[in-house]
Structures are given as C-alpha cells and as structure tokens.
DNA sequence: CTCCTATCTTGACAGTGTAAGGATATGGGC
DNA sequence: GCCCATATCCTTACACTGTCAAGATAGGAG
C-alpha cells in the first residue's frame, strides 16, 4: 500500500490499485464533474501519463473503478443478508438495506456506477459485474413470492430511489436519524413494495 | 426576423434563451460529462466567450438551465393532475406520473437537476425552483392522508427511483411497454407506497 | 450627429486528455 | 558476473477547454 519514503521508486510496484484508490478519493473530494486524470496521477505520486499504461485512458480507469464498485456493492448486500433472518422476505429487505448502505457510504462512487456515462458498460468486466449486482435484488423478489414485472420494478425502484435521495442528502428527515432508527424506518418502507404486503 | 443569408448579425437579439436551448441540445446529444461551453456557443452561432456576458461562467449557464428545468418539471406534474380524478390519492399518483414523464422525456436534463453538482443550488432562482418542485409531491402525500416522514419518503423515493431507472433505461421490462400499459403499471406501483394502501 | 452602453469578438493563459518517443528498472539467458 | 528484452514510468508535444482582458460593433438617448 504505502510506498517508500525516499525519492519515489521509478517502479511503483502496485500502481494499478494505487490509481484506483486515488481515483475514488479524488471523486469523493472533488466530485464527479471535476474529476481529472492528472490529479489522480499526482495524488498517486506519479507522472500524468502513467495511468495510460494500466488503463488506456480516463474512461478505462473509470470503467475499472465502476466494476470494482459493483462488486463491493454486491458485497454490501450480502453483508446485510448474512445477519438477517433467513426467510425470503427478510432476505429481500436486507438486500435493499445493503443497497442503501453502499450509496450512503460512498455516494460519489454510487453516482459513477448509476448516473454517469463515462464508464463503458460494453467492457465485459464491468458489464458482468453490473448485471450481477443489480439483478441480485430482482432475484430476491422472485424468492419472496414476487411474480410480475411490477413486483420487480417496485422493489428495485423503491430501494434505488431511497439510495439515490439519501446519497445526495435530500431526504434530510431520514438521513438525520441515528442508524438504528433509520434502519427500522427504511426497512419498513421497503416492505411496502413487497408483493402481498 | 432571421436575416440568415448575410454573415451572422453582430447582435443576436435573444442570445440568452438561444444559449439555453443550445445547452440542453448539447447535453442531450453529447451527454452530461462531455458538455462543453464552447460547443454550446458554436451551436448558437456565436463566439466562445459570448455566453460569459449572460451567465458569467459555465456553472451559471447550467444553473439557469436547471432552474428552468425544475419549473418545467413542476409543470409536467401539474399537467398530469389536471386530467386526473380530483380525489387526493389520484392527484398524488398523477404527480408521480408527471415526475416520471419528465424524466423519460428529458433524461439528461433530469440528471443535471438531480445528480450533478455543477448547478449552484445556492443561487436563489434555482434554490426556490428546486424546492418548489420536489416539495410538491411531498405536499400531496399529506393531502392524501400521509402523516409520517416514512410516508413522504416512501412515495417520493418510489417515484424518484422509477424515474431515474427509466431515464437511464434500466427498467427494460417497463420501458418497452406501450404508453397506456406502462402508465397503468406505474400508477399501480406508485399506489403501493400510499399510506393505508 | 455624437456619444454611451450593452453586446459580441478576438487574443491570451493555464489546465486537461492523449499520443509518441525516451528513460529506467526487472528478470531471464548466457 | 554480464547483457539485453520487456514492462514500467517519464518527458514532450498538441489540440481542446474555461476564463479573463481588451477591442469592435450596434442601438438608442441627448
């Protein structure tokens, strides 16, 4: 992770992952639109053209970052499911909570993944990771007894809407609650979209 | 009025609104991230520095465009309400449908308003327009019998989630329906979030 | 007609992404 | 030990961007 204190080694050692970390940090600090490839390189302590060898261009870097994001997004859902009751409805709500957890913890990365057209979803690595991530919630709907397209859309849209509004800090009445109370309220809301609730 | 044959008139006449139209067209064609102030100026047939006098800088232009967007966003909701039943629940669903209409008709503008940090919401004109627009749905919730923060959040998040997913074309199963069937399905989904439904 | 002001243009500057070619380290064959 | 093939990183250069400063033009007031 941390490279040596003396003048920077010519060969970084693990520049690829260092650039990904630097890119996410830059995104979080300066925002999606002010993102600059040269700033990322500077933050990683490397010349402005170094990223090219690992990612091709800026889109390549953001594509790789988004793919990594989708994998961690799926992990956030799984983490919630692991500590929830095992019945299908509880698992579905847990997946939705993980969806929201991720959006609140890393709002700019969430935006890169969902609202930006800079990542290239035709790159197989990202395409696969993205589909796996946002199909997971929909799959849970079927296990919980959902049968129609409307059931899938309702649960997904509700979780996504909560996540997006919370990530941009527009649901102040909810975001200001302490975590436990917030969790309970959000779980109650997600349950409204459940089939037969 | 248009003396287009000779070289362009030195004074445009209505450059401010021409630049706003050009900006929205550029956004729709080239996307949020590839937006360029110079391209907008070129599209409006004017020098690259002409926008500065009307909007200050790029952020000023995008702020003005977002403010105009929020006004039309509110109008889209009102248009749906005008042709809906007058009972509070129907009016609420209609507002949600207008919310979605706007997102599907002008997806990039929707993104500028909701997911970009380039517009400056501290400018009073935009701040007022934005608050008026997204409080309208929430106000309808109270009229329809909603009392809690959860009621407000549920309806808003559901409408917003549907709008956002449809704007980015991820709800293919819903987006592919013909308008009438799609309306019916979306209305049914929104109703799920209603208090006491 | 003269001049004032708002409007638009031109020219310049720093910062950006990207491509081309040069510099340096690493490891394998000898 | 020596040498060089390769991956890795740097330097340079170019077109494009947003913004600022200064000049050009038009329309209207007096």
Coordinates of C-alpha atoms (C1' of nucleotides) in Angstrom, one line a residue:
Chain A
X1 CA 0.0 0.0 0.0
X2 CA 2.2 2.8 1.3
X3 CA 5.3 3.1 -0.8
X4 CA 8.7 4.0 0.5
X5 CA 9.7 7.4 1.9
X6 CA 12.8 8.0 -0.1
X7 CA 12.5 9.6 -3.6
X8 CA 9.8 7.7 -5.3
X9 CA 10.9 4.5 -6.9
X10 CA 10.8 4.5 -10.6
X11 CA 8.7 1.4 -10.5
X12 CA 5.8 1.9 -8.2
X13 CA 5.1 -1.8 -7.5
X14 CA 1.3 -1.7 -7.3
X15 CA 0.4 1.3 -9.3
X16 CA -2.8 -0.1 -10.7
X17 CA -4.6 -0.4 -7.4
X18 CA -2.9 2.7 -6.1
X19 CA -4.5 4.6 -9.0
X20 CA -7.9 3.1 -8.3
X21 CA -7.8 4.2 -4.7
X22 CA -6.5 7.7 -5.7
X23 CA -9.3 7.9 -8.3
X24 CA -12.0 7.1 -5.7
X25 CA -10.5 9.6 -3.3
X26 CA -10.4 12.3 -5.9
X27 CA -14.0 11.6 -6.9
X28 CA -15.1 11.8 -3.3
X29 CA -13.3 15.1 -2.6
X30 CA -13.7 17.0 -5.9
X31 CA -16.9 15.5 -7.2
X32 CA -17.8 13.6 -10.3
X33 CA -17.6 16.5 -12.7
X34 CA -14.3 18.0 -11.6
X35 CA -12.6 14.6 -11.9
X36 CA -9.1 15.0 -13.5
X37 CA -6.8 12.2 -14.6
X38 CA -3.8 14.3 -14.0
X39 CA -4.9 15.0 -10.4
X40 CA -5.3 11.3 -9.8
X41 CA -1.8 10.7 -11.1
X42 CA -0.4 13.5 -8.9
X43 CA -2.1 12.1 -5.9
X44 CA -0.6 8.7 -6.6
X45 CA 2.8 10.4 -6.8
X46 CA 3.3 9.5 -10.5
X47 CA 3.6 11.3 -13.8
X48 CA 0.4 12.4 -15.6
X49 CA 0.8 9.8 -18.3
X50 CA 1.5 6.8 -16.1
X51 CA -2.2 5.7 -15.8
X52 CA -2.3 5.2 -19.6
X53 CA -0.2 2.1 -19.5
X54 CA -2.6 0.4 -16.9
X55 CA -6.0 1.7 -18.1
X56 CA -5.5 3.1 -21.6
X57 CA -7.4 6.3 -21.0
X58 CA -9.6 8.0 -18.4
X59 CA -12.6 6.0 -19.4
X60 CA -10.7 2.9 -18.9
X61 CA -9.8 3.9 -15.3
X62 CA -13.4 4.9 -14.5
X63 CA -14.7 1.6 -16.1
X64 CA -12.4 -0.4 -13.9
X65 CA -13.3 1.7 -10.8
X66 CA -17.0 1.2 -11.5
X67 CA -16.6 -2.6 -12.0
X68 CA -14.8 -2.8 -8.6
X69 CA -17.6 -0.7 -7.2
X70 CA -20.3 -3.0 -8.4
X71 CA -18.5 -6.0 -6.8
X72 CA -18.4 -4.2 -3.5
X73 CA -22.0 -3.1 -3.9
X74 CA -23.0 -6.7 -4.2
X75 CA -20.9 -7.5 -1.1
X76 CA -22.7 -4.8 0.9
X77 CA -26.0 -6.5 0.1
X78 CA -24.6 -9.9 1.1
X79 CA -23.3 -8.5 4.3
X80 CA -26.8 -7.4 5.3
X81 CA -28.3 -10.7 4.3
X82 CA -25.8 -12.6 6.4
X83 CA -27.0 -11.1 9.6
X84 CA -30.7 -11.2 8.7
X85 CA -33.4 -13.8 9.3
X86 CA -33.4 -16.4 6.6
X87 CA -36.9 -16.2 5.4
X88 CA -37.2 -14.8 1.8
X89 CA -38.9 -11.5 2.8
X90 CA -36.3 -10.7 5.4
X91 CA -33.5 -11.5 2.9
X92 CA -35.1 -9.2 0.3
X93 CA -35.3 -6.4 2.8
X94 CA -31.7 -7.0 3.8
X95 CA -30.6 -6.8 0.2
X96 CA -32.3 -3.4 -0.1
X97 CA -30.7 -2.2 3.1
X98 CA -27.3 -3.2 1.7
X99 CA -28.1 -1.3 -1.5
X100 CA -28.8 1.8 0.6
X101 CA -25.7 1.3 2.9
X102 CA -23.4 1.4 -0.1
X103 CA -25.0 4.5 -1.5
X104 CA -24.7 6.4 1.8
X105 CA -21.1 5.2 2.5
X106 CA -19.8 6.0 -1.0
X107 CA -22.1 8.4 -2.7
X108 CA -19.8 9.5 -5.5
X109 CA -18.9 6.0 -6.4
X110 CA -22.6 5.2 -6.4
X111 CA -23.1 8.0 -8.9
X112 CA -20.3 6.9 -11.1
X113 CA -21.9 3.5 -11.3
X114 CA -25.5 4.6 -11.8
X115 CA -25.7 8.0 -13.2
X116 CA -22.6 8.6 -15.3
X117 CA -21.9 7.6 -18.9
X118 CA -18.2 7.7 -18.5
X119 CA -17.7 4.0 -17.6
X120 CA -18.0 1.8 -20.6
X121 CA -20.6 -0.9 -19.9
X122 CA -19.7 -2.8 -23.0
X123 CA -16.4 -3.8 -21.4
X124 CA -17.2 -7.4 -20.3
X125 CA -15.7 -7.0 -16.8
X126 CA -17.9 -4.1 -16.0
X127 CA -21.0 -5.4 -17.8
X128 CA -20.9 -8.7 -15.9
X129 CA -20.3 -7.0 -12.5
X130 CA -23.1 -4.6 -13.1
X131 CA -25.6 -7.1 -14.2
X132 CA -24.8 -9.4 -11.3
X133 CA -25.2 -6.6 -8.9
X134 CA -28.5 -5.1 -9.8
X135 CA -30.1 -8.4 -10.7
X136 CA -29.5 -9.7 -7.2
X137 CA -32.2 -7.6 -5.7
X138 CA -34.6 -8.6 -8.5
X139 CA -33.8 -12.3 -8.0
X140 CA -34.7 -11.9 -4.3
X141 CA -38.1 -10.6 -5.3
X142 CA -38.9 -13.9 -7.0
X143 CA -37.8 -15.9 -4.0
X144 CA -40.0 -13.8 -1.8
X145 CA -43.1 -14.6 -3.9
X146 CA -42.9 -11.8 -6.5
X147 CA -44.1 -12.9 -9.9
X148 CA -44.7 -9.9 -12.1
X149 CA -42.6 -7.3 -13.7
X150 CA -44.4 -4.8 -11.5
X151 CA -43.2 -6.6 -8.4
X152 CA -39.6 -6.4 -9.5
X153 CA -39.8 -2.8 -10.6
X154 CA -41.5 -1.8 -7.4
X155 CA -38.9 -3.2 -5.0
X156 CA -35.9 -2.2 -7.2
X157 CA -37.2 1.4 -7.7
X158 CA -38.0 1.9 -4.1
X159 CA -34.6 0.8 -2.9
X160 CA -32.9 2.7 -5.7
X161 CA -34.9 5.8 -5.0
X162 CA -34.1 5.8 -1.3
X163 CA -30.4 5.1 -2.0
X164 CA -30.2 7.9 -4.6
X165 CA -32.0 10.5 -2.5
X166 CA -30.0 9.6 0.6
X167 CA -26.7 9.7 -1.3
X168 CA -27.5 13.3 -2.4
X169 CA -28.7 14.2 1.0
X170 CA -32.2 15.2 0.0
X171 CA -34.1 13.0 2.5
X172 CA -33.0 15.1 5.4
X173 CA -35.7 13.8 7.7
X174 CA -34.5 10.3 7.3
X175 CA -30.8 10.9 7.0
X176 CA -30.6 12.7 10.3
X177 CA -31.9 9.8 12.3
X178 CA -29.5 7.6 14.3
X179 CA -28.5 4.5 12.4
X180 CA -30.8 2.1 14.3
X181 CA -33.9 4.2 13.9
X182 CA -33.1 4.9 10.3
X183 CA -32.7 1.2 9.6
X184 CA -36.0 0.4 11.1
X185 CA -37.7 3.1 9.1
X186 CA -36.1 2.2 5.8
X187 CA -36.9 -1.5 6.3
X188 CA -40.5 -0.6 6.9
X189 CA -40.6 1.4 3.7
X190 CA -39.0 -1.3 1.6
X191 CA -41.6 -3.7 2.9
X192 CA -44.3 -1.6 1.4
X193 CA -43.3 -2.7 -2.1
X194 CA -43.3 -6.3 -1.3
X195 CA -45.8 -8.5 -3.1
X196 CA -48.7 -9.2 -0.8
X197 CA -47.7 -6.8 1.9
Chain B
X1 CA -36.7 38.4 -38.4
X2 CA -34.0 35.9 -39.2
X3 CA -31.6 37.6 -41.7
X4 CA -29.6 34.4 -42.1
X5 CA -28.2 34.9 -45.5
X6 CA -25.6 37.6 -44.8
X7 CA -22.9 36.7 -42.1
X8 CA -24.4 36.5 -38.7
X9 CA -25.7 39.6 -37.1
X10 CA -23.3 41.0 -34.6
X11 CA -26.1 41.3 -32.1
X12 CA -28.1 38.1 -31.8
X13 CA -31.3 39.5 -30.3
X14 CA -32.2 36.7 -28.0
X15 CA -28.9 35.1 -27.2
X16 CA -29.8 34.1 -23.6
X17 CA -32.6 31.8 -24.5
X18 CA -30.8 30.6 -27.6
X19 CA -27.9 29.5 -25.4
X20 CA -30.2 27.7 -23.0
X21 CA -31.8 25.8 -25.9
X22 CA -28.4 25.0 -27.4
X23 CA -27.1 23.9 -24.0
X24 CA -29.9 21.4 -23.5
X25 CA -29.5 20.1 -27.0
X26 CA -25.8 19.6 -26.4
X27 CA -26.5 17.8 -23.2
X28 CA -28.9 15.5 -24.8
X29 CA -26.6 14.7 -27.7
X30 CA -23.2 14.5 -26.1
X31 CA -24.1 13.7 -22.5
X32 CA -23.6 15.3 -19.2
X33 CA -19.9 14.7 -18.9
X34 CA -18.9 15.8 -22.4
X35 CA -20.6 19.1 -22.1
X36 CA -18.6 22.0 -23.4
X37 CA -19.3 25.7 -23.2
X38 CA -17.5 26.3 -26.4
X39 CA -19.6 23.8 -28.2
X40 CA -22.8 25.4 -26.9
X41 CA -21.6 28.8 -28.2
X42 CA -20.7 27.3 -31.6
X43 CA -24.1 25.7 -31.8
X44 CA -25.8 29.0 -31.1
X45 CA -23.6 30.6 -33.9
X46 CA -21.7 32.8 -31.6
X47 CA -18.1 33.3 -30.3
X48 CA -16.8 31.1 -27.5
X49 CA -16.8 34.0 -25.0
X50 CA -20.3 35.3 -25.7
X51 CA -22.1 33.2 -23.0
X52 CA -20.0 34.9 -20.3
X53 CA -21.9 38.1 -20.6
X54 CA -25.2 36.4 -20.0
X55 CA -24.3 33.7 -17.5
X56 CA -20.9 34.6 -16.1
X57 CA -19.4 31.1 -16.4
X58 CA -20.4 27.6 -17.3
X59 CA -21.8 27.0 -13.9
X60 CA -24.0 30.0 -14.3
X61 CA -25.4 28.6 -17.5
X62 CA -26.1 25.2 -16.1
X63 CA -27.6 26.8 -13.0
X64 CA -30.1 28.7 -15.2
X65 CA -30.8 25.6 -17.2
X66 CA -31.5 23.5 -14.1
X67 CA -33.8 26.2 -12.7
X68 CA -35.8 26.3 -16.0
X69 CA -35.8 22.5 -15.8
X70 CA -37.4 22.5 -12.4
X71 CA -40.1 24.8 -13.5
X72 CA -41.0 22.6 -16.4
X73 CA -40.7 19.5 -14.1
X74 CA -43.4 21.0 -11.9
X75 CA -45.4 21.8 -14.9
X76 CA -45.2 18.1 -16.0
X77 CA -46.7 17.1 -12.7
X78 CA -49.5 19.7 -12.9
X79 CA -50.3 18.5 -16.4
X80 CA -51.0 15.1 -15.1
X81 CA -53.0 16.3 -12.2
X82 CA -55.2 18.4 -14.5
X83 CA -56.5 15.3 -16.3
X84 CA -56.8 13.1 -13.2
X85 CA -59.6 12.4 -10.8
X86 CA -59.7 15.1 -8.1
X87 CA -59.5 12.9 -5.0
X88 CA -56.2 13.2 -3.1
X89 CA -55.0 9.8 -3.8
X90 CA -55.4 10.1 -7.6
X91 CA -53.8 13.5 -7.5
X92 CA -50.8 12.1 -5.7
X93 CA -50.4 9.3 -8.2
X94 CA -50.8 11.8 -11.0
X95 CA -48.0 13.9 -9.6
X96 CA -45.8 10.9 -9.5
X97 CA -46.6 10.1 -13.1
X98 CA -45.7 13.6 -14.2
X99 CA -42.4 13.2 -12.3
X100 CA -41.7 10.1 -14.4
X101 CA -42.9 11.7 -17.6
X102 CA -40.4 14.4 -17.3
X103 CA -37.5 12.0 -16.6
X104 CA -38.3 9.9 -19.6
X105 CA -38.8 12.8 -22.0
X106 CA -35.7 14.7 -21.0
X107 CA -33.3 12.3 -19.2
X108 CA -30.2 14.3 -19.4
X109 CA -31.9 17.4 -18.1
X110 CA -33.3 15.3 -15.3
X111 CA -29.7 14.2 -14.5
X112 CA -28.5 17.7 -14.5
X113 CA -31.1 18.6 -11.9
X114 CA -30.8 15.6 -9.6
X115 CA -27.4 14.1 -10.0
X116 CA -25.0 16.8 -10.9
X117 CA -23.2 19.2 -8.6
X118 CA -22.5 21.7 -11.4
X119 CA -25.6 23.8 -10.9
X120 CA -25.3 26.0 -7.9
X121 CA -28.3 25.5 -5.6
X122 CA -27.4 28.5 -3.5
X123 CA -28.4 30.8 -6.3
X124 CA -31.9 31.9 -5.2
X125 CA -33.6 31.3 -8.5
X126 CA -32.5 27.7 -8.7
X127 CA -32.9 27.0 -5.0
X128 CA -36.5 28.3 -5.0
X129 CA -37.5 26.4 -8.2
X130 CA -35.9 23.2 -6.9
X131 CA -37.6 23.3 -3.5
X132 CA -41.0 24.1 -5.1
X133 CA -40.7 21.2 -7.5
X134 CA -39.7 18.4 -5.2
X135 CA -41.8 19.5 -2.3
X136 CA -44.9 19.3 -4.4
X137 CA -45.0 15.5 -4.4
X138 CA -44.4 15.5 -0.6
X139 CA -47.2 18.0 -0.1
X140 CA -49.6 15.8 -2.0
X141 CA -48.7 13.0 0.4
X142 CA -50.2 15.0 3.3
X143 CA -53.3 15.7 1.4
X144 CA -53.7 12.0 0.7
X145 CA -53.6 11.2 4.4
X146 CA -49.9 10.6 4.8
X147 CA -48.7 11.7 8.2
X148 CA -45.2 10.4 8.9
X149 CA -41.8 11.1 7.5
X150 CA -41.9 7.5 6.3
X151 CA -45.0 8.2 4.2
X152 CA -43.3 11.1 2.5
X153 CA -40.1 9.2 1.9
X154 CA -41.8 6.2 0.5
X155 CA -43.8 8.0 -2.1
X156 CA -41.0 10.3 -3.1
X157 CA -38.4 7.5 -3.3
X158 CA -40.6 5.3 -5.3
X159 CA -41.5 7.9 -7.9
X160 CA -37.9 9.1 -8.0
X161 CA -36.5 5.6 -8.3
X162 CA -38.8 4.7 -11.1
X163 CA -38.0 8.0 -12.9
X164 CA -34.2 7.5 -12.5
X165 CA -34.2 3.9 -13.6
X166 CA -36.4 4.6 -16.6
X167 CA -34.3 7.7 -17.5
X168 CA -31.2 5.5 -17.7
X169 CA -33.1 2.8 -19.5
X170 CA -32.5 0.0 -16.9
X171 CA -36.1 -1.0 -16.4
X172 CA -36.4 -2.5 -19.8
X173 CA -39.4 -4.6 -19.0
X174 CA -41.4 -1.5 -18.2
X175 CA -39.9 0.9 -20.6
X176 CA -40.7 -1.3 -23.6
X177 CA -44.4 -1.3 -22.9
X178 CA -46.8 0.9 -24.9
X179 CA -47.6 4.1 -23.1
X180 CA -51.1 3.1 -21.9
X181 CA -50.0 -0.2 -20.4
X182 CA -46.9 1.4 -18.9
X183 CA -49.0 4.2 -17.3
X184 CA -51.2 1.6 -15.7
X185 CA -48.4 -0.4 -14.4
X186 CA -46.5 2.6 -13.0
X187 CA -49.7 4.0 -11.4
X188 CA -50.2 0.6 -9.7
X189 CA -46.7 0.6 -8.4
X190 CA -46.9 4.2 -7.0
X191 CA -50.1 3.2 -5.2
X192 CA -48.1 0.6 -3.2
X193 CA -46.3 3.4 -1.3
X194 CA -49.5 5.2 -0.4
X195 CA -50.4 5.3 3.3
X196 CA -53.1 2.8 4.0
X197 CA -53.0 1.1 0.7
Chain C
dC1 C1' -24.9 63.8 -35.4
dT2 C1' -22.5 62.4 -31.1
dC3 C1' -21.6 59.6 -27.5
dC4 C1' -22.9 55.9 -24.1
dT5 C1' -23.8 51.5 -23.0
dA6 C1' -24.9 46.7 -23.7
dT7 C1' -23.5 43.2 -26.6
dC8 C1' -20.4 40.4 -29.0
dT9 C1' -15.4 39.2 -30.8
dT10 C1' -10.5 38.4 -30.6
dG11 C1' -6.5 37.0 -28.3
dA12 C1' -4.1 35.1 -24.4
dC13 C1' -3.3 31.9 -20.5
dA14 C1' -3.3 27.9 -17.5
dG15 C1' -5.2 23.3 -17.2
dT16 C1' -6.9 19.0 -19.4
dG17 C1' -6.7 14.2 -22.1
dT18 C1' -3.9 11.7 -25.1
dA19 C1' -0.3 10.1 -28.3
dA20 C1' 4.8 9.4 -29.3
dG21 C1' 9.2 8.5 -28.0
dG22 C1' 12.8 8.4 -24.3
dA23 C1' 14.4 6.8 -19.7
dT24 C1' 14.8 3.2 -16.2
dA25 C1' 14.2 -1.0 -13.6
dT26 C1' 13.4 -6.1 -13.5
dG27 C1' 14.3 -10.7 -14.6
dG28 C1' 16.0 -14.5 -17.7
dG29 C1' 19.6 -16.5 -20.6
dC30 C1' 24.3 -16.9 -21.0
Chain D
dG1 C1' 29.2 -11.7 -13.5
dC2 C1' 27.3 -9.8 -17.9
dC3 C1' 23.7 -8.5 -21.4
dC4 C1' 19.6 -7.3 -23.2
dA5 C1' 14.3 -8.0 -23.7
dT6 C1' 10.5 -6.3 -21.6
dA7 C1' 7.4 -4.0 -18.6
dT8 C1' 7.0 0.2 -16.4
dC9 C1' 7.3 5.0 -15.9
dC10 C1' 8.7 9.9 -17.7
dT11 C1' 9.1 13.9 -20.9
dT12 C1' 7.5 16.3 -24.6
dA13 C1' 4.0 18.0 -27.7
dC14 C1' -0.7 19.0 -29.4
dA15 C1' -5.5 20.0 -29.6
dC16 C1' -9.1 21.4 -26.8
dT17 C1' -11.3 23.5 -22.6
dG18 C1' -12.9 27.5 -19.3
dT19 C1' -12.0 32.1 -18.2
dC20 C1' -10.1 36.8 -18.3
dA21 C1' -8.8 41.3 -20.6
dA22 C1' -9.2 44.3 -24.2
dG23 C1' -11.1 45.7 -28.7
dA24 C1' -15.0 46.0 -32.1
dT25 C1' -19.9 46.9 -33.1
dA26 C1' -24.8 48.1 -32.8
dG27 C1' -28.8 50.7 -31.0
dG28 C1' -30.7 54.3 -28.5
dA29 C1' -30.6 58.8 -25.8
dG30 C1' -29.4 63.5 -26.0

